[in-house]
XYZ file of C-alpha atoms in Angstrom:
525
model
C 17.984 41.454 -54.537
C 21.195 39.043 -56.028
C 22.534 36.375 -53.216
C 24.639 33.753 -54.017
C 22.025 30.756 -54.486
C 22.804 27.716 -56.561
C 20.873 27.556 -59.489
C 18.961 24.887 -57.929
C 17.451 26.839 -54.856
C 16.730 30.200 -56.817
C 12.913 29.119 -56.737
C 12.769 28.911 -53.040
C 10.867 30.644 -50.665
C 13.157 32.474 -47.927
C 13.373 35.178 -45.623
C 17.032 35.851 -44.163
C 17.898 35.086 -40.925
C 21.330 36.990 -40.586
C 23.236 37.842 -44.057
C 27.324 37.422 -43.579
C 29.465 34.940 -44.019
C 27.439 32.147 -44.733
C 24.754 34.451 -45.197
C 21.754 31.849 -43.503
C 18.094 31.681 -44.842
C 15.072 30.305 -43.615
C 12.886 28.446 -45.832
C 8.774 28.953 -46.087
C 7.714 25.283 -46.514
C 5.261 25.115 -49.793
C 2.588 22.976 -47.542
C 2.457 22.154 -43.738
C -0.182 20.029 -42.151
C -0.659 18.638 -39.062
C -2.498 15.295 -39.009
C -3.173 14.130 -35.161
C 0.047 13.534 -33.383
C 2.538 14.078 -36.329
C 2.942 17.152 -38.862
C 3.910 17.187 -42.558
C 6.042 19.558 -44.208
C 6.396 20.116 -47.811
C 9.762 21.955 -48.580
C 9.868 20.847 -52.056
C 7.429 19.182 -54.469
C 8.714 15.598 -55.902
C 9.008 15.136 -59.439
C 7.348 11.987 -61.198
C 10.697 10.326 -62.566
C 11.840 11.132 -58.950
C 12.454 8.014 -56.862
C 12.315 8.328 -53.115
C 14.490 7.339 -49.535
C 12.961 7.486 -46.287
C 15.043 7.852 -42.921
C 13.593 7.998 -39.640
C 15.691 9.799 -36.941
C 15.645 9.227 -33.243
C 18.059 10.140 -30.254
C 18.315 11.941 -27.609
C 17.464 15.831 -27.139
C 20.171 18.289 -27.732
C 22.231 15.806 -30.487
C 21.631 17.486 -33.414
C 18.776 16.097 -34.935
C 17.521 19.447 -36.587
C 20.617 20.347 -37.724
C 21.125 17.249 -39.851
C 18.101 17.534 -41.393
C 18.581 20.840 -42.510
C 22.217 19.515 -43.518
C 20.503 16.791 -45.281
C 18.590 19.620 -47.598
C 21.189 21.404 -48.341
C 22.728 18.136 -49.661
C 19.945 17.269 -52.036
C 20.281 20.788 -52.948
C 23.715 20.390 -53.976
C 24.101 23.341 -51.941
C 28.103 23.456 -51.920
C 30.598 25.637 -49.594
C 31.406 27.866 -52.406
C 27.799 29.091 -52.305
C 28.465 30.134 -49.441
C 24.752 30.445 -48.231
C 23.141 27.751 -45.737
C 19.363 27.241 -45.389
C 17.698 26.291 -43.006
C 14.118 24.132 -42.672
C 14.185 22.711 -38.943
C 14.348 24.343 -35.905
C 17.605 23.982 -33.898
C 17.556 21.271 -31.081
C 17.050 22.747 -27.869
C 18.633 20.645 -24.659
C 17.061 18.805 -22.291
C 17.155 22.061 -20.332
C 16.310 24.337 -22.535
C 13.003 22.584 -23.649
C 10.146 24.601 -23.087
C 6.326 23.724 -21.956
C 5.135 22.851 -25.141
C 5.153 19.289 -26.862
C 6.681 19.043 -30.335
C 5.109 16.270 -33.098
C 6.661 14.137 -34.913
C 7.267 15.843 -38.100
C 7.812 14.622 -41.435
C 10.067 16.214 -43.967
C 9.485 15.818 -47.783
C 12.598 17.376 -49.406
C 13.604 16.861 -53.329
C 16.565 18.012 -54.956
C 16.541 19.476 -58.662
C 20.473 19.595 -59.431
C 23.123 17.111 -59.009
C 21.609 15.365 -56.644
C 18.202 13.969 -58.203
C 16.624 12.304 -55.186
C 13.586 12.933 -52.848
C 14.503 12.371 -49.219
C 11.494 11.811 -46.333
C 12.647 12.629 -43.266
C 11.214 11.076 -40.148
C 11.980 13.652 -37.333
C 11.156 12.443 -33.960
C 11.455 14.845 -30.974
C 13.786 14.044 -28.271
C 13.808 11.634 -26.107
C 14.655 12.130 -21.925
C 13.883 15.721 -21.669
C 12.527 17.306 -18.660
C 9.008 16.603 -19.330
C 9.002 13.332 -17.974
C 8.025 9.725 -19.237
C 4.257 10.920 -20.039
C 6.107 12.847 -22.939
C 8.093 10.064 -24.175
C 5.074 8.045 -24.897
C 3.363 10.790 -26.693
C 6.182 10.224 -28.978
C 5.753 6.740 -29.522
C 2.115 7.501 -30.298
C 3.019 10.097 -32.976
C 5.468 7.504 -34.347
C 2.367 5.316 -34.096
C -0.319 7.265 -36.013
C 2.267 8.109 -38.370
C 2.628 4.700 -39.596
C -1.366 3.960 -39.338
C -2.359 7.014 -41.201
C -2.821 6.595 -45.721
C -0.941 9.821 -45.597
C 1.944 8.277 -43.408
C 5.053 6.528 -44.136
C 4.745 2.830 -45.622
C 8.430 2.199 -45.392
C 11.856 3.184 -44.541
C 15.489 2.964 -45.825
C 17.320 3.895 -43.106
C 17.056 4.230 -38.774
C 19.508 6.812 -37.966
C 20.470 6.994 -34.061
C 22.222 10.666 -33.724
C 24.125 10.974 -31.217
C 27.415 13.023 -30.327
C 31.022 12.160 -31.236
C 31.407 13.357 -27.222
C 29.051 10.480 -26.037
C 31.440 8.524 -24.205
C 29.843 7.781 -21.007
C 27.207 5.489 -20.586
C 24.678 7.602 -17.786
C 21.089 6.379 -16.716
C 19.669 8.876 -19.211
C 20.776 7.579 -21.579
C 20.957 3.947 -20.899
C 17.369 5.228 -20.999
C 16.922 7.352 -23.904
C 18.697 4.320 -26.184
C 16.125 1.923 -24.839
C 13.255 4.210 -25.578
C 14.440 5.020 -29.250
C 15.359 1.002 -29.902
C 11.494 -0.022 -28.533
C 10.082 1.707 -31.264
C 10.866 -0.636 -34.129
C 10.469 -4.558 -34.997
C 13.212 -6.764 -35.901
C 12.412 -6.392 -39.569
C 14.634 -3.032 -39.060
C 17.971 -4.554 -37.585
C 19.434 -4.344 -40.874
C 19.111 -0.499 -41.647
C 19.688 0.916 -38.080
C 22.775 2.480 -38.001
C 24.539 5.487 -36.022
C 25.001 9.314 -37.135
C 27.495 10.870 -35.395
C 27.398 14.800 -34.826
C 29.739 17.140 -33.847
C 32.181 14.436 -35.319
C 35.878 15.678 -35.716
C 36.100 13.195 -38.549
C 37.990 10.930 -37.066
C 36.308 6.904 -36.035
C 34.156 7.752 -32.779
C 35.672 4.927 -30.830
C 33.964 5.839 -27.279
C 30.821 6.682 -28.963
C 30.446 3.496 -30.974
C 31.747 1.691 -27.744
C 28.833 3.143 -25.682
C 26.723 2.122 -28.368
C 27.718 -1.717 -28.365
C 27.661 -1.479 -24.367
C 24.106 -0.235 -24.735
C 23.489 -3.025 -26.948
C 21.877 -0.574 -29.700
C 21.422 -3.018 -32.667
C 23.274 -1.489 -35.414
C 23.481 -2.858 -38.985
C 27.361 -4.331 -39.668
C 29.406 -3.589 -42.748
C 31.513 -6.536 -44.532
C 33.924 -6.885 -41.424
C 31.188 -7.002 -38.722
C 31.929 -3.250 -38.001
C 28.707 -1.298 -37.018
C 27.863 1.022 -39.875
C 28.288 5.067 -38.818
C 28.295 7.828 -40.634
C 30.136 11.299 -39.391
C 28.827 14.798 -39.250
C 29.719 18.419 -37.994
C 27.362 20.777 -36.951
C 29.349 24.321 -37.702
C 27.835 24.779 -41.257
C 26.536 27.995 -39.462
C 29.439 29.576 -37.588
C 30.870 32.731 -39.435
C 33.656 32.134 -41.523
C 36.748 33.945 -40.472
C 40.426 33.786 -41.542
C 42.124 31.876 -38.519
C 38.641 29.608 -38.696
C 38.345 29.120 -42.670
C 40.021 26.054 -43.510
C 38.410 24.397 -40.313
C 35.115 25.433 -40.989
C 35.893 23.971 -44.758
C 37.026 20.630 -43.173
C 33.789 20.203 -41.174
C 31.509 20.938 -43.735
C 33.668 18.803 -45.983
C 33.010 16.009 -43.107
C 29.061 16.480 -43.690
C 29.211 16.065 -47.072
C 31.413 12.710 -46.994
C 28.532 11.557 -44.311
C 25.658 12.019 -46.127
C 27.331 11.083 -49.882
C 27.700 8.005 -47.675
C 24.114 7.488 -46.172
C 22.609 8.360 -49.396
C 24.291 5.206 -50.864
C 23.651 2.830 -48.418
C 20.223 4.298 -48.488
C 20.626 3.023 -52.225
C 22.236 -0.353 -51.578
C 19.799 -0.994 -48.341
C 16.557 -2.807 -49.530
C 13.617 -0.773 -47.912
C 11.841 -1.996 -45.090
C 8.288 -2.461 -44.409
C 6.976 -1.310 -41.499
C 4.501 -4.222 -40.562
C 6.319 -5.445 -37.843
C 7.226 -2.380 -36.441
C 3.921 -1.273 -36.479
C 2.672 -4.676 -34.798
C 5.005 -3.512 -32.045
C 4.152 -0.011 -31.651
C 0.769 -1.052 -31.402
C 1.633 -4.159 -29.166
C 3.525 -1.946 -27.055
C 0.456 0.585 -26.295
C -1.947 -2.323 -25.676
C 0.924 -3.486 -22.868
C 0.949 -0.144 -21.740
C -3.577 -0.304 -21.566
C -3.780 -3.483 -20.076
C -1.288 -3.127 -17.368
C -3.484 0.197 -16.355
C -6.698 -2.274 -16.921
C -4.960 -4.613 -14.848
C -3.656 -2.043 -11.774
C -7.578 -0.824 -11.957
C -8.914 -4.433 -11.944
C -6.521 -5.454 -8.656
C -7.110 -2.215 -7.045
C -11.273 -2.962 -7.379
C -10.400 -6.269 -6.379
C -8.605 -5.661 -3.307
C -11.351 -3.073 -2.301
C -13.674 -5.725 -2.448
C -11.908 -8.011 -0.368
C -11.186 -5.140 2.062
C -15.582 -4.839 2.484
C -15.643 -8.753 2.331
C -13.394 -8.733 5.502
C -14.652 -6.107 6.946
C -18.697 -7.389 6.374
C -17.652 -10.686 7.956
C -16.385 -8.856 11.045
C -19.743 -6.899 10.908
C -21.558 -10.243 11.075
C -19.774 -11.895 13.326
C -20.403 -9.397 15.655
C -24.603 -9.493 15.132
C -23.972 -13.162 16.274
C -22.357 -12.469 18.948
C -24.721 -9.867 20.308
C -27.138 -12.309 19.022
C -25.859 -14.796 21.319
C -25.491 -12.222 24.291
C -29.430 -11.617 24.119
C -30.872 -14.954 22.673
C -32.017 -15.395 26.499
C -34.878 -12.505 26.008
C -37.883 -14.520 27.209
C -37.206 -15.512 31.112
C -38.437 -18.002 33.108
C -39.482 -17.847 37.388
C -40.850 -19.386 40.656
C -44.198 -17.405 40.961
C -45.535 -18.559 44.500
C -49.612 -17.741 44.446
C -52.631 -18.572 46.867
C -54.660 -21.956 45.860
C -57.947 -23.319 47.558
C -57.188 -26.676 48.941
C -60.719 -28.727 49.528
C -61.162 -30.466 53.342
C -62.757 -33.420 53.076
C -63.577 -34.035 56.536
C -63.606 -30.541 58.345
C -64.166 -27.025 57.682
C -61.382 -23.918 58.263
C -61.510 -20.428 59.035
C -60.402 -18.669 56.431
C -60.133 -14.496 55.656
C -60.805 -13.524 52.396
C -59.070 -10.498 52.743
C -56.070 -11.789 53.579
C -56.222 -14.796 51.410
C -55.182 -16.870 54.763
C -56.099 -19.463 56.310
C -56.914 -18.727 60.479
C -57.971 -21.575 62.242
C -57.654 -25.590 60.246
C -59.530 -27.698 61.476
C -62.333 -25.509 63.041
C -64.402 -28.456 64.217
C -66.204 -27.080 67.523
C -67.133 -23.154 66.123
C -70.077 -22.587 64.377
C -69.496 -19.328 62.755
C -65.840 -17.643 62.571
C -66.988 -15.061 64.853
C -67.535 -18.074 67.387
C -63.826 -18.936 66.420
C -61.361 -19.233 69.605
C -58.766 -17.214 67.369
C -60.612 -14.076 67.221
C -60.872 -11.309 70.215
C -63.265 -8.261 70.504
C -64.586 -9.332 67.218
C -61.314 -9.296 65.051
C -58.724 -11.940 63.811
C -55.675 -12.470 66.127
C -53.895 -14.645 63.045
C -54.826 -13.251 59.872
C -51.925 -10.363 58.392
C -54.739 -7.739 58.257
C -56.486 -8.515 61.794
C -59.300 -8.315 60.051
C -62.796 -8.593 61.725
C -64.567 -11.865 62.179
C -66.936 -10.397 58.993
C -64.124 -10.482 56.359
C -63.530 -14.308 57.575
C -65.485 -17.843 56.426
C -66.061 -21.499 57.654
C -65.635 -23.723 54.774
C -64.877 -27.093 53.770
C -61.377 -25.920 52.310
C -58.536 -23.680 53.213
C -55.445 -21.723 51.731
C -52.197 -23.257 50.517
C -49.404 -21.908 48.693
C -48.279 -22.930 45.673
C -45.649 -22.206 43.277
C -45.764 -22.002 39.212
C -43.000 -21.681 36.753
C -44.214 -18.118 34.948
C -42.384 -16.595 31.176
C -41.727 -13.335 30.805
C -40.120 -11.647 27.296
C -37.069 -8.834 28.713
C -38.072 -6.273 25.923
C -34.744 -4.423 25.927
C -33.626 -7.357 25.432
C -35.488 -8.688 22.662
C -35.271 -5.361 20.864
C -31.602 -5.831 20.641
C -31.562 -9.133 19.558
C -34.165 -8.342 16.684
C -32.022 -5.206 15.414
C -29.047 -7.190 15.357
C -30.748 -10.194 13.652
C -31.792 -7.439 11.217
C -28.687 -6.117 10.949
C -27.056 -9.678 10.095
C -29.301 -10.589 7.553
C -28.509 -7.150 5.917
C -24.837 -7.884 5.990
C -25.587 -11.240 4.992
C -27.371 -10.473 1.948
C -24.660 -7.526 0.795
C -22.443 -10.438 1.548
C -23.728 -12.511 -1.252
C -23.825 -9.674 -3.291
C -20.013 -8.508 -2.536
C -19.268 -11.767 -3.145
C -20.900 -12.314 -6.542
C -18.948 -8.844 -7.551
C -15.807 -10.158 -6.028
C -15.948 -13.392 -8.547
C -16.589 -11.307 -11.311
C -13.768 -8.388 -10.602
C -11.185 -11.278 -10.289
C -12.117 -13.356 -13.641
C -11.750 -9.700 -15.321
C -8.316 -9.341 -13.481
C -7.692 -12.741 -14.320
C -8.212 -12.109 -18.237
C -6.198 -8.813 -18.083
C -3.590 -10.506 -16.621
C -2.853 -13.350 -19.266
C -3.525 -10.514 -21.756
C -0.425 -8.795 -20.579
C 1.333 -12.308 -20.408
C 0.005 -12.763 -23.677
C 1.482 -9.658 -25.104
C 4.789 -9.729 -23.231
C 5.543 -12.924 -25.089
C 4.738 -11.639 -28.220
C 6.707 -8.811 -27.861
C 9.291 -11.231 -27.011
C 9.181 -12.728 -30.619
C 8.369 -9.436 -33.245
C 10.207 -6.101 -31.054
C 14.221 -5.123 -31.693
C 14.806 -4.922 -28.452
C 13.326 -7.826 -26.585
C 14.454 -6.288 -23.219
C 12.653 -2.903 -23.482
C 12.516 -1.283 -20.194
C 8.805 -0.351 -21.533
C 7.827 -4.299 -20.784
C 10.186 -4.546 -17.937
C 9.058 -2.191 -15.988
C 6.332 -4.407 -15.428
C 7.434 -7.517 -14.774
C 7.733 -7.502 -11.110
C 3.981 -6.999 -10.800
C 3.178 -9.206 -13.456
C 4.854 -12.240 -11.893
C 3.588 -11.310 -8.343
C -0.122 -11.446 -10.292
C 0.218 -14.632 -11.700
C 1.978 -16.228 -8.566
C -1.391 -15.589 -7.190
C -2.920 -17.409 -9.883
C -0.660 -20.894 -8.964
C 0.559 -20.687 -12.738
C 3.565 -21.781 -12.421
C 4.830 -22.522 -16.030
C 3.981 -19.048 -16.488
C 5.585 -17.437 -13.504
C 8.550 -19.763 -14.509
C 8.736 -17.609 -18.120
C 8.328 -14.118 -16.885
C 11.046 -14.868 -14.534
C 13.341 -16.287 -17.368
C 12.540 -12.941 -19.072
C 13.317 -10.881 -15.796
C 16.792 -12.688 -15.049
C 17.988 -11.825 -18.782
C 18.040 -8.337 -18.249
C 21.421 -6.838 -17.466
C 23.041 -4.206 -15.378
C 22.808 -1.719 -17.934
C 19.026 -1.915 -18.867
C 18.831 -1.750 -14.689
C 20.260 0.986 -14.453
C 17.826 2.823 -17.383
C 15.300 1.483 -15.324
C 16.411 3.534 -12.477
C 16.472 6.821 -14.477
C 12.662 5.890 -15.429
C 11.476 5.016 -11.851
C 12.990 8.731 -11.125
C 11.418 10.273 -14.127
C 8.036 8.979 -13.015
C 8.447 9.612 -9.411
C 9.344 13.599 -10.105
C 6.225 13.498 -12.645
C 3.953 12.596 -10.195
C 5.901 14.624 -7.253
C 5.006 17.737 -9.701
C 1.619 16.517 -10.336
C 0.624 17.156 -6.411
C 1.892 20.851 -6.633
């Protein structure tokens, strides 16, 4: 089968895609691998003489990312429009509604031309930021990004950031007040010097509202000699058939890609590479922010549990002592009046032993008590029982009442008291213990929370953008924490931090906050 490849893509893999006019092939990669998080893909092998340029791209979803790497192969190609063939590596970008349920890498592209353009490009692809996936997705991102740069097989350094965006991008929304700040967090400020913006779906003239956006954003961009930020234009219609009214349009885009990246691939040379130390340091910062706060939400949740039982155990004693105090009283104390023997010394009485009573005192005249005037027909006219004169005595000594002070232990009473002095010293002991817990939970908040001080600050010194909505986010809670711990030089510096952030970075805050919310709104369905 002839087609109308350059001589330098004749050895490449390909199926076709759809043959006219350019006819459009898809390329079968010589090696793909997929390490963790991120994938590598092996279009072309890289010669030994063959030096080497390494961009990283990052934007939104639905700007054109894939395209321009496949635009960036055909380059190194020296693919040319009189070819009139277009191939094609990367999958088109899908929009932020069009993205389906499954979670793309971050792939790396290893691309080397043979021809007239003698170069290996690595291209960094990262997928889209502030799709409908919500923030969850967006960090899997950063942790691609992350491994990527840990891994012996990763990247070690980079030549160029390249923020795509659209020529059309004239108004600043939420989204992508958002997606800017998400894409900037990535990198350290050893990169503020080979960030600059790739325009797509450029008309080829200077994207004023574009680049204005991006200065309102405050996306750092590198500057040329007149303090211009650097951009560099593309057209995505390398694609669309080639008709006779459309022709010299079509020629004039691709013409506009080829000025771009003839461009990029100089500054690329001009651009001293940058290592990635201090962009790893913040990737990795970043995720430790991102741990500890969670540490730290777990830590003041377990915390304020434990105060919740503390309060709640204290009420439980309290009320032992006061039922306690309601039956201390359980032994009780009475008048008992009871019968005594009182001795005569001088007479005798008449006295009924039945009864317990005394009849007749003094008795001096009878000799017996049946002999005694108070008894009739043989039985006692005093006595309770009128007992006969038989149950009765004459002695020296007679009845008296007396009265005793007697004890006696309430049992019902008792019983509660002893339960709820039981019940106390239960409460009092898992008081102690509660306790104990509660002064080691808060020492453990304690240490999470300067940790996340601690890291803020240093985030403060290494990241490009020092007002990431990824640490502000958490500010609010952070100073409330340390309010609580009467630091008030620190509280003072968070709140410095917090009052620098501007409308703008606000109002990316606000698209987060609603990206979260409808996360975890789906999450309960």
């Amino acid at each position: 089968l002839e087609f109308p490849f350059s001589p330098q893509t004749k050895h490449l893999k390909h199926h076709l895609v759809h043959p006219g006019s350019p006819s459009v092939y898809r390329l079968v990669p010589k090696r793909r691998t997929t390490t963790g998080t991120w994938t590598r893909i092996t279009v072309t092998d890289r010669k030994p003489h063959q030096s080497n340029k390494t961009m990283v791209l990052v934007g939104e979803t639905g700007t054109g990312k894939s395209t321009l790497i496949n635009a960036v192969f055909n380059y190194v190609q020296g693919v040319t429009w009189e070819d009139d063939v277009w191939f094609e590596i990367a999958d088109k970008d899908k929009t932020s509604s069009q993205s389906d349920g499954q979670t793309r890498t971050v792939t790396v592209y290893e691309m080397c031309g043979g021809g007239t353009v003698d170069l290996c490009v690595t291209v960094v692809d990262t997928p889209g930021y502030g799709d409908t996936r919500g923030v969850d997705r967006d960090q899997h991102i950063t942790t691609g990004f992350l491994d990527l740069l840990c891994s012996h097989e990763g990247v070690d350094g980079v030549d160029l950031v390249g923020v795509v965006l659209k020529a059309t991008d004239n108004r600043l929304s939420d989204r992508l007040l958002y997606v800017w700040d998400s894409v900037t967090s990535l990198f350290g400020k050893d990169l503020d010097r080979n960030m600059v913006a790739l325009i797509s779906h450029s008309d080829g003239m200077k994207p004023e509202d574009a680049l204005r956006a991006l200065e309102d954003a405050h996306v750092p961009l590198s500057k040329d000699q007149n303090q211009e930020p650097l951009y560099f234009l593309f057209n995505n219609r390398q694609t669309t058939p080639r008709q006779k009214r459309t022709v010299r349009h079509l020629q004039s885009s691709w013409q506009t890609s080829t000025d771009g990246l003839k461009e990029l691939m100089d500054f690329m040379h001009k651009r001293e590479p940058q290592n990635l130390k201090t962009t790893l340091e913040v990737l990795q910062e970043r995720i430790r922010l991102e741990s500890c706060i969670r540490k730290l939400k777990e830590r003041n949740e377990a915390v304020e549990i434990q105060q919740t039982l503390i309060q709640q155990n204290h009420k439980d004693v309290k009320t032992c002592e006061e039922e306690m105090e309601k039956n201390l009283n359980f032994i009780l104390e009475f008048q008992q009046v009871y019968k005594d023997i009182k001795d005569l010394n001088f007479y005798e009485a008449v006295c009924c032993l039945r009864c317990e009573e005394t009849c007749h005192s003094p008795c001096p005249f009878a000799l017996k008590p049946s002999c005694c005037k108070v008894m009739k027909d043989g039985n006692c006219g005093v006595c309770s029982g009128r007992c006969p004169a038989s149950d009765h005595v004459k002695k020296p000594w007679k009845y008296v009442e007396k009265v005793i002070r007697v004890k006696r232990t309430d049992e019902e009473r008792k019983t509660r008291y002893e339960q709820n002095k039981a019940e106390m010293e239960k409460k009092m002991s898992l008081l102690e213990d509660l306790e104990k817990n509660l002064e080691e939970l808060t020492s453990n908040k304690h240490k999470s929370l300067h940790e996340a001080y601690g890291q803020v600050l240093h985030l403060d010194q290494i990241a490009l953008n020092v007002d990431s909505l990824s640490t502000y986010v958490h500010l609010d809670f952070l100073i409330q924490k340390m309010k609580e711990t009467g630091d008030a030089e620190k509280v003072q510096k968070l709140e410095e931090m917090e009052g620098r952030i501007n409308e703008r970075t606000k109002a990316g805050l606000s698209y987060m906050k609603k990206k979260i919310g409808s996360m975890e709104t789906s999450e309960n369905y």
